[in-house]
PDB file of C-alpha atoms in Angstrom:
ATOM      1  CA  MET Z   9     103.915 -10.951 -20.895  1.00 49.00           C
ATOM      2  CA  THR Z  10     100.622 -11.726 -22.738  1.00 49.00           C
ATOM      3  CA  SER Z  11      99.436 -13.507 -19.830  1.00 49.00           C
ATOM      4  CA  PHE Z  12      98.876 -10.322 -18.374  1.00 48.00           C
ATOM      5  CA  PRO Z  13      96.364  -8.716 -20.251  1.00 52.00           C
ATOM      6  CA  SER Z  14      94.212 -11.729 -20.518  1.00 50.00           C
ATOM      7  CA  VAL Z  15      94.099 -12.014 -16.893  1.00 45.00           C
ATOM      8  CA  LYS Z  16      93.276  -8.500 -16.784  1.00 48.00           C
ATOM      9  CA  MET Z  17      90.551  -8.373 -19.723  1.00 48.00           C
ATOM     10  CA  ALA Z  18      88.587 -11.396 -17.743  1.00 46.00           C
ATOM     11  CA  TRP Z  19      88.752  -9.852 -14.321  1.00 43.00           C
ATOM     12  CA  LYS Z  20      87.175  -6.788 -16.568  1.00 48.00           C
ATOM     13  CA  VAL Z  21      84.711  -8.963 -18.097  1.00 44.00           C
ATOM     14  CA  LYS Z  22      84.242 -10.879 -14.904  1.00 47.00           C
ATOM     15  CA  THR Z  23      83.115  -7.366 -13.172  1.00 46.00           C
ATOM     16  CA  ILE Z  24      80.913  -5.604 -15.726  1.00 46.00           C
ATOM     17  CA  SER Z  25      79.015  -9.254 -15.922  1.00 48.00           C
ATOM     18  CA  ALA Z  26      78.219  -8.713 -12.400  1.00 47.00           C
ATOM     19  CA  THR Z  27      77.510  -4.976 -12.412  1.00 48.00           C
ATOM     20  CA  GLY Z  28      74.995  -5.920 -15.095  1.00 48.00           C
ATOM     21  CA  LYS Z  29      73.688  -8.750 -12.963  1.00 49.00           C
ATOM     22  CA  SER Z  30      73.169  -6.819 -10.284  1.00 49.00           C
ATOM     23  CA  PHE Z  31      71.771  -3.637 -12.090  1.00 48.00           C
ATOM     24  CA  SER Z  32      69.395  -6.490 -13.168  1.00 56.00           C
ATOM     25  CA  ARG Z  33      68.153  -7.299 -10.216  1.00 56.00           C
ATOM     26  CA  LEU Z  34      68.111  -2.788  -9.146  1.00 51.00           C
ATOM     27  CA  GLN Z  35      66.168  -2.647 -12.646  1.00 55.00           C
ATOM     28  CA  ALA Z  36      63.252  -5.831 -11.427  1.00 52.00           C
ATOM     29  CA  LYS Z  37      63.168  -4.559  -7.840  1.00 52.00           C
ATOM     30  CA  GLN Z  38      62.322  -0.895  -8.932  1.00 52.00           C
ATOM     31  CA  ALA Z  39      59.642  -2.764 -11.288  1.00 50.00           C
ATOM     32  CA  ARG Z  40      58.114  -4.276  -8.770  1.00 51.00           C
ATOM     33  CA  GLY Z  41      57.889  -1.467  -6.315  1.00 52.00           C
ATOM     34  CA  MET Z  42      56.264   1.111  -8.979  1.00 56.00           C
ATOM     35  CA  THR Z  43      54.047  -1.861 -10.082  1.00 72.00           C
ATOM     36  CA  LEU Z  44      52.662  -2.268  -6.662  1.00 67.00           C
ATOM     37  CA  VAL Z  45      52.447   2.059  -5.764  1.00 64.00           C
ATOM     38  CA  GLU Z  46      50.187   2.217  -9.484  1.00 69.00           C
ATOM     39  CA  LEU Z  47      48.078  -1.464  -7.839  1.00 66.00           C
ATOM     40  CA  VAL Z  48      47.587   1.077  -4.917  1.00 65.00           C
ATOM     41  CA  ILE Z  49      46.702   4.176  -6.863  1.00 70.00           C
ATOM     42  CA  ALA Z  50      44.322   2.104  -9.177  1.00 67.00           C
ATOM     43  CA  ILE Z  51      42.644   1.038  -6.236  1.00 69.00           C
ATOM     44  CA  THR Z  52      42.175   4.481  -4.484  1.00 68.00           C
ATOM     45  CA  VAL Z  53      41.288   5.756  -8.245  1.00 65.00           C
ATOM     46  CA  LEU Z  54      38.235   2.750  -8.290  1.00 64.00           C
ATOM     47  CA  SER Z  55      37.284   3.665  -4.661  1.00 60.00           C
ATOM     48  CA  VAL Z  56      36.390   7.501  -5.481  1.00 57.00           C
ATOM     49  CA  LEU Z  57      34.529   6.377  -8.578  1.00 57.00           C
ATOM     50  CA  THR Z  58      32.738   3.432  -7.514  1.00 56.00           C
ATOM     51  CA  GLY Z  59      31.770   6.303  -4.370  1.00 54.00           C
ATOM     52  CA  ILE Z  60      30.716   8.338  -6.765  1.00 52.00           C
ATOM     53  CA  ALA Z  61      28.846   6.440  -9.617  1.00 45.00           C
ATOM     54  CA  VAL Z  62      26.912   4.110  -6.453  1.00 45.00           C
ATOM     55  CA  PRO Z  63      25.047   7.884  -5.325  1.00 51.00           C
ATOM     56  CA  ALA Z  64      24.479   8.632  -9.298  1.00 46.00           C
ATOM     57  CA  ILE Z  65      23.282   5.570 -10.194  1.00 52.00           C
ATOM     58  CA  ASP Z  66      20.858   5.617  -7.793  1.00 54.00           C
ATOM     59  CA  SER Z  67      19.532   8.897  -8.552  1.00 57.00           C
ATOM     60  CA  ALA Z  68      18.712   7.996 -11.377  1.00 61.00           C
ATOM     61  CA  GLN Z  69      17.109   5.088 -10.718  1.00 66.00           C
ATOM     62  CA  ARG Z  70      14.696   7.454  -8.215  1.00 63.00           C
ATOM     63  CA  ALA Z  71      14.386   9.742 -11.412  1.00 66.00           C
ATOM     64  CA  ARG Z  72      13.000   7.395 -14.076  1.00 71.00           C
ATOM     65  CA  VAL Z  73      10.100   5.939 -11.226  1.00 69.00           C
ATOM     66  CA  ALA Z  74       9.440   9.110 -10.439  1.00 71.00           C
ATOM     67  CA  ARG Z  75       9.278  10.613 -14.257  1.00 82.00           C
ATOM     68  CA  GLU Z  76       7.306   7.213 -16.128  1.00 88.00           C
ATOM     69  CA  PRO Z  77       3.937   8.414 -14.510  1.00 89.00           C
ATOM     70  CA  VAL Z  78       4.112  11.582 -16.020  1.00 88.00           C
ATOM     71  CA  ASN Z  79       5.471   9.925 -19.347  1.00 90.00           C
ATOM     72  CA  GLN Z  80       2.232   7.510 -19.434  1.00 92.00           C
ATOM     73  CA  LEU Z  81       0.015  10.222 -18.740  1.00 93.00           C
ATOM     74  CA  HIS Z  82       1.680  12.126 -22.060  1.00 93.00           C
ATOM     75  CA  SER Z  83       1.138   9.604 -23.945  1.00 93.00           C
ATOM     76  CA  MET Z  84      -2.056   8.871 -22.487  1.00 94.00           C
ATOM     77  CA  ALA Z  85      -3.414  13.024 -23.442  1.00 94.00           C
ATOM     78  CA  ARG Z  86      -2.349  12.680 -26.786  1.00 93.00           C
ATOM     79  CA  GLU Z  87      -4.534   9.368 -27.313  1.00 93.00           C
ATOM     80  CA  VAL Z  88      -7.331  10.663 -25.412  1.00 93.00           C
ATOM     81  CA  ARG Z  89      -7.175  13.940 -27.632  1.00 93.00           C
ATOM     82  CA  LEU Z  90      -6.671  12.434 -31.172  1.00 92.00           C
ATOM     83  CA  ARG Z  91      -9.535   9.930 -29.781  1.00 91.00           C
ATOM     84  CA  ALA Z  92     -12.068  12.781 -29.139  1.00 91.00           C
ATOM     85  CA  ILE Z  93     -11.071  14.682 -33.141  1.00 92.00           C
ATOM     86  CA  ALA Z  94     -11.046  11.528 -34.534  1.00 90.00           C
ATOM     87  CA  GLU Z  95     -14.771  10.589 -33.168  1.00 88.00           C
ATOM     88  CA  ARG Z  96     -16.282  13.531 -32.746  1.00 88.00           C
ATOM     89  CA  ARG Z  97     -17.414  13.042 -29.107  1.00 88.00           C
ATOM     90  CA  PRO Z  98     -15.548  14.043 -25.966  1.00 90.00           C
ATOM     91  CA  TYR Z  99     -13.228  12.131 -24.141  1.00 92.00           C
ATOM     92  CA  GLN Z 100     -11.311  12.380 -20.508  1.00 91.00           C
ATOM     93  CA  ILE Z 101      -8.819  10.956 -17.885  1.00 94.00           C
ATOM     94  CA  LEU Z 102      -9.495  10.413 -14.294  1.00 91.00           C
ATOM     95  CA  PHE Z 103      -7.126  11.243 -11.810  1.00 94.00           C
ATOM     96  CA  ASP Z 104      -7.590   9.602  -8.192  1.00 91.00           C
ATOM     97  CA  SER Z 105      -5.466   7.962  -4.839  1.00 90.00           C
ATOM     98  CA  GLU Z 106      -4.832   4.762  -7.567  1.00 90.00           C
ATOM     99  CA  GLY Z 107      -3.896   6.251 -10.800  1.00 93.00           C
ATOM    100  CA  PHE Z 108      -4.961   7.648 -14.242  1.00 92.00           C
ATOM    101  CA  LYS Z 109      -7.428   6.326 -16.080  1.00 90.00           C
ATOM    102  CA  ALA Z 110      -8.617   7.333 -19.531  1.00 91.00           C
ATOM    103  CA  SER Z 111     -12.118   6.865 -21.411  1.00 87.00           C
ATOM    104  CA  ARG Z 112     -15.270   8.442 -23.484  1.00 86.00           C
ATOM    105  CA  PHE Z 113     -16.622  11.249 -21.715  1.00 79.00           C
ATOM    106  CA  TYR Z 114     -20.138  10.091 -20.655  1.00 70.00           C
ATOM    107  CA  ASN Z 115     -21.396  12.071 -17.375  1.00 65.00           C
ATOM    108  CA  PRO Z 116     -19.599  15.407 -16.711  1.00 57.00           C
ATOM    109  CA  TYR Z 117     -21.436  14.755 -13.128  1.00 53.00           C
ATOM    110  CA  GLY Z 118     -20.424  10.883 -12.519  1.00 57.00           C
ATOM    111  CA  GLY Z 119     -17.441   9.611 -10.262  1.00 57.00           C
ATOM    112  CA  GLN Z 120     -15.775   7.018  -9.327  1.00 58.00           C
ATOM    113  CA  GLU Z 121     -18.161   4.537  -9.478  1.00 59.00           C
ATOM    114  CA  GLU Z 122     -18.293   5.697 -13.844  1.00 60.00           C
ATOM    115  CA  PHE Z 123     -15.536   4.201 -14.418  1.00 57.00           C
ATOM    116  CA  GLU Z 124     -16.506   0.666 -11.847  1.00 60.00           C
ATOM    117  CA  GLU Z 125     -20.162   0.807 -14.288  1.00 59.00           C
ATOM    118  CA  LEU Z 126     -18.260   1.604 -17.370  1.00 54.00           C
ATOM    119  CA  GLN Z 127     -15.938  -1.391 -16.711  1.00 57.00           C
ATOM    120  CA  THR Z 128     -18.857  -3.742 -15.987  1.00 58.00           C
ATOM    121  CA  LYS Z 129     -20.092  -2.553 -19.168  1.00 55.00           C
ATOM    122  CA  LEU Z 130     -17.215  -3.876 -21.068  1.00 52.00           C
ATOM    123  CA  ASP Z 131     -17.571  -7.276 -19.214  1.00 55.00           C
ATOM    124  CA  GLN Z 132     -20.797  -7.767 -20.274  1.00 52.00           C
ATOM    125  CA  LEU Z 133     -19.918  -6.462 -23.973  1.00 52.00           C
ATOM    126  CA  GLU Z 134     -16.907  -9.689 -24.304  1.00 58.00           C
ATOM    127  CA  GLN Z 135     -18.951 -11.854 -22.693  1.00 55.00           C
ATOM    128  CA  ARG Z 136     -21.625 -11.541 -25.585  1.00 54.00           C
ATOM    129  CA  ASP Z 137     -19.099 -10.999 -28.153  1.00 56.00           C
ATOM    130  CA  ALA Z 138     -18.112 -15.023 -27.003  1.00 57.00           C
ATOM    131  CA  ILE Z 139     -21.282 -15.971 -27.012  1.00 54.00           C
ATOM    132  CA  ILE Z 140     -22.074 -14.444 -30.631  1.00 51.00           C
ATOM    133  CA  GLU Z 141     -18.612 -16.522 -32.367  1.00 60.00           C
ATOM    134  CA  ALA Z 142     -19.452 -19.709 -30.714  1.00 59.00           C
ATOM    135  CA  SER Z 143     -23.160 -18.792 -32.155  1.00 55.00           C
ATOM    136  CA  GLN Z 144     -21.380 -17.947 -35.653  1.00 56.00           C
ATOM    137  CA  ALA Z 145     -19.179 -21.046 -35.371  1.00 60.00           C
ATOM    138  CA  ARG Z 146     -22.171 -23.563 -35.158  1.00 59.00           C
ATOM    139  CA  GLY Z 147     -24.237 -21.934 -37.423  1.00 55.00           C
ATOM    140  CA  ILE Z 148     -26.381 -19.885 -35.600  1.00 51.00           C
ATOM    141  CA  ASP Z 149     -27.444 -15.787 -36.413  1.00 50.00           C
ATOM    142  CA  LEU Z 150     -27.705 -13.487 -33.180  1.00 47.00           C
ATOM    143  CA  SER Z 151     -28.126 -10.509 -35.452  1.00 50.00           C
ATOM    144  CA  THR Z 152     -30.656  -8.227 -33.716  1.00 47.00           C
ATOM    145  CA  GLY Z 153     -30.663  -5.695 -36.736  1.00 45.00           C
ATOM    146  CA  GLU Z 154     -29.899  -2.608 -34.583  1.00 43.00           C
ATOM    147  CA  VAL Z 155     -27.295   0.240 -36.580  1.00 43.00           C
ATOM    148  CA  LEU Z 156     -24.939   2.586 -34.736  1.00 40.00           C
ATOM    149  CA  PRO Z 157     -25.557   5.933 -35.696  1.00 44.00           C
ATOM    150  CA  ASP Z 158     -22.641   6.760 -36.572  1.00 45.00           C
ATOM    151  CA  LEU Z 159     -20.923   6.301 -40.030  1.00 41.00           C
ATOM    152  CA  ASN Z 160     -18.083   4.556 -38.761  1.00 51.00           C
ATOM    153  CA  ARG Z 161     -19.287   1.812 -36.670  1.00 50.00           C
ATOM    154  CA  GLU Z 162     -16.024   0.445 -36.285  1.00 54.00           C
ATOM    155  CA  GLN Z 163     -14.217   3.594 -34.799  1.00 52.00           C
ATOM    156  CA  VAL Z 164     -17.862   4.516 -32.441  1.00 51.00           C
ATOM    157  CA  GLU Z 165     -17.846   0.364 -31.290  1.00 55.00           C
ATOM    158  CA  GLU Z 166     -13.637   0.816 -30.712  1.00 59.00           C
ATOM    159  CA  GLY Z 167     -14.440   3.972 -28.165  1.00 59.00           C
ATOM    160  CA  ILE Z 168     -17.484   2.341 -26.584  1.00 66.00           C
ATOM    161  CA  ARG Z 169     -15.230   0.049 -25.694  1.00 73.00           C
ATOM    162  CA  PHE Z 170     -11.546   1.582 -25.106  1.00 82.00           C
ATOM    163  CA  LEU Z 171     -10.991   1.778 -21.139  1.00 83.00           C
ATOM    164  CA  LYS Z 172      -7.097   2.340 -20.208  1.00 88.00           C
ATOM    165  CA  GLU Z 173      -5.719   2.479 -16.931  1.00 90.00           C
ATOM    166  CA  TYR Z 174      -2.573   3.276 -15.265  1.00 92.00           C
ATOM    167  CA  PRO Z 175      -1.725   2.499 -11.614  1.00 92.00           C
ATOM    168  CA  LEU Z 176       0.900   4.032  -9.325  1.00 91.00           C
ATOM    169  CA  GLU Z 177       3.847   2.147  -8.266  1.00 87.00           C
ATOM    170  CA  ASP Z 178       3.779   2.043  -4.180  1.00 86.00           C
ATOM    171  CA  GLY Z 179       5.428   5.354  -2.597  1.00 86.00           C
ATOM    172  CA  VAL Z 180       4.446   7.633  -6.084  1.00 90.00           C
ATOM    173  CA  ASP Z 181       2.914  10.678  -4.959  1.00 92.00           C
ATOM    174  CA  TYR Z 182       1.098  13.957  -7.301  1.00 94.00           C
ATOM    175  CA  LYS Z 183      -0.294  16.232  -7.142  1.00 95.00           C
ATOM    176  CA  LEU Z 184      -2.465  17.994  -9.795  1.00 95.00           C
ATOM    177  CA  ARG Z 185      -3.108  22.199 -10.736  1.00 95.00           C
ATOM    178  CA  PHE Z 186      -5.664  23.284 -13.069  1.00 93.00           C
ATOM    179  CA  TRP Z 187      -6.058  26.173 -14.184  1.00 88.00           C
ATOM    180  CA  ASP Z 188      -8.511  27.392 -11.543  1.00 86.00           C
ATOM    181  CA  ASP Z 189      -7.165  26.182  -8.310  1.00 90.00           C
ATOM    182  CA  THR Z 190      -5.355  28.605  -6.010  1.00 91.00           C
ATOM    183  CA  GLN Z 191      -3.372  25.486  -4.626  1.00 94.00           C
ATOM    184  CA  TRP Z 192      -1.790  22.069  -5.698  1.00 95.00           C
ATOM    185  CA  ILE Z 193      -4.002  19.541  -4.795  1.00 94.00           C
ATOM    186  CA  ASP Z 194      -2.802  16.396  -3.273  1.00 94.00           C
ATOM    187  CA  MET Z 195      -4.339  13.294  -4.837  1.00 92.00           C
ATOM    188  CA  ASN Z 196      -3.533  10.912  -2.619  1.00 88.00           C
ATOM    189  CA  GLY Z 197      -5.404  12.110  -0.451  1.00 84.00           C
ATOM    190  CA  GLY Z 198      -9.182  10.240  -1.591  1.00 82.00           C
ATOM    191  CA  GLU Z 199      -9.668  13.713  -4.516  1.00 87.00           C
ATOM    192  CA  PHE Z 200     -10.993  13.116  -7.549  1.00 87.00           C
ATOM    193  CA  ARG Z 201     -10.238  14.855 -10.818  1.00 90.00           C
ATOM    194  CA  ARG Z 202     -11.582  14.650 -14.424  1.00 90.00           C
ATOM    195  CA  TRP Z 203      -9.545  15.902 -17.089  1.00 93.00           C
ATOM    196  CA  VAL Z 204     -11.824  16.160 -20.442  1.00 91.00           C
ATOM    197  CA  PHE Z 205     -10.719  16.666 -24.559  1.00 93.00           C
ATOM    198  CA  GLN Z 206     -13.696  18.439 -26.658  1.00 91.00           C
ATOM    199  CA  PRO Z 207     -13.846  16.870 -29.703  1.00 91.00           C
ATOM    200  CA  SER Z 208     -12.442  20.457 -31.272  1.00 91.00           C
ATOM    201  CA  GLY Z 209      -9.077  18.935 -29.510  1.00 90.00           C
ATOM    202  CA  MET Z 210      -8.953  21.536 -26.812  1.00 91.00           C
ATOM    203  CA  CYS Z 211      -8.459  20.627 -23.051  1.00 92.00           C
ATOM    204  CA  GLU Z 212      -7.946  22.469 -19.630  1.00 90.00           C
ATOM    205  CA  PRO Z 213      -4.519  23.772 -18.580  1.00 91.00           C
ATOM    206  CA  LEU Z 214      -2.958  21.218 -16.407  1.00 94.00           C
ATOM    207  CA  LYS Z 215      -0.044  20.799 -13.983  1.00 95.00           C
ATOM    208  CA  ILE Z 216       1.490  17.931 -12.246  1.00 95.00           C
ATOM    209  CA  GLN Z 217       3.727  16.927 -10.161  1.00 93.00           C
ATOM    210  CA  VAL Z 218       5.073  13.500  -9.448  1.00 92.00           C
ATOM    211  CA  GLU Z 219       7.313  12.699  -6.582  1.00 89.00           C
ATOM    212  CA  SER Z 220       8.773   9.704  -5.585  1.00 84.00           C
ATOM    213  CA  GLU Z 221      11.554   9.331  -3.042  1.00 80.00           C
ATOM    214  CA  ASN Z 222      13.181  12.530  -3.120  1.00 78.00           C
ATOM    215  CA  ALA Z 223      12.784  12.928  -6.889  1.00 84.00           C
ATOM    216  CA  PHE Z 224      10.343  15.548  -8.670  1.00 87.00           C
ATOM    217  CA  PHE Z 225       9.230  15.861 -12.119  1.00 87.00           C
ATOM    218  CA  GLU Z 226       6.760  18.873 -12.464  1.00 91.00           C
ATOM    219  CA  LEU Z 227       4.446  19.496 -16.153  1.00 91.00           C
ATOM    220  CA  GLU Z 228       2.379  21.124 -17.304  1.00 94.00           C
ATOM    221  CA  PHE Z 229       0.497  20.207 -20.506  1.00 94.00           C
ATOM    222  CA  HIS Z 230      -0.675  22.925 -23.152  1.00 91.00           C
ATOM    223  CA  PRO Z 231      -4.878  23.274 -23.224  1.00 90.00           C
ATOM    224  CA  LEU Z 232      -4.384  23.270 -26.973  1.00 88.00           C
ATOM    225  CA  THR Z 233      -2.162  20.121 -28.250  1.00 89.00           C
ATOM    226  CA  ALA Z 234      -1.702  18.346 -25.259  1.00 89.00           C
ATOM    227  CA  ASP Z 235       1.710  18.524 -25.394  1.00 90.00           C
ATOM    228  CA  VAL Z 236       4.526  19.240 -23.232  1.00 89.00           C
ATOM    229  CA  LYS Z 237       4.454  23.309 -22.563  1.00 90.00           C
ATOM    230  CA  THR Z 238       7.120  23.513 -19.662  1.00 91.00           C
ATOM    231  CA  GLU Z 239       8.937  20.929 -17.680  1.00 88.00           C
ATOM    232  CA  ARG Z 240      11.219  20.870 -14.803  1.00 88.00           C
ATOM    233  CA  SER Z 241      12.723  17.802 -12.565  1.00 81.00           C
ATOM    234  CA  TRP Z 242      14.846  17.574  -9.395  1.00 80.00           C
ATOM    235  CA  VAL Z 243      16.259  15.049  -7.250  1.00 76.00           C
ATOM    236  CA  GLU Z 244      17.597  15.581  -3.617  1.00 70.00           C
TER     237      GLU Z 244
END
């Protein structure tokens, strides 16, 4: 009598063990199946996100290229305005097809050749300074006894030497509109315009529009502070 329960118990244990083994295999298959499904979903989501991110990165890059000239112009305008106030002399920013140039204001009737002449004078000053330094190193005094009329000689000397340029990158176009202009002026067509900053700190109202690969930036400068009055941008 005692042997029968033992056989039944052994059979029962074996059955449970076999069932458990089968159940474990089923779970493993289900786990592997879900992992593959999740992988497919992850790849699909990643592809969608990549498709969204690439155009966004491209648009941001085009916007950065278009914004760089207006950032440079803003920085240049603030610097020449402060120089005009500090030195009590007018300064200017020149616009042409090549980009922007800033210097002290000399001739209201001058053109692009004015900056070429200024660059030549600056080169001559550098050569003169090099000769003076070399002569002083040898103990030779080349002083002429000339004194600049302004009390702040170093500041005036620095102003004479001041020349800052910002060349535009290829593919960047820009337009200007001063307060008396009825329409935008395309500066890539060989035009020449001048923006003057008075010793009082005032300047002429100015709008600039920059375009680069369907990215646009438009700024309006305040005539009293040369700071940005309004700004708008868009990317197509």
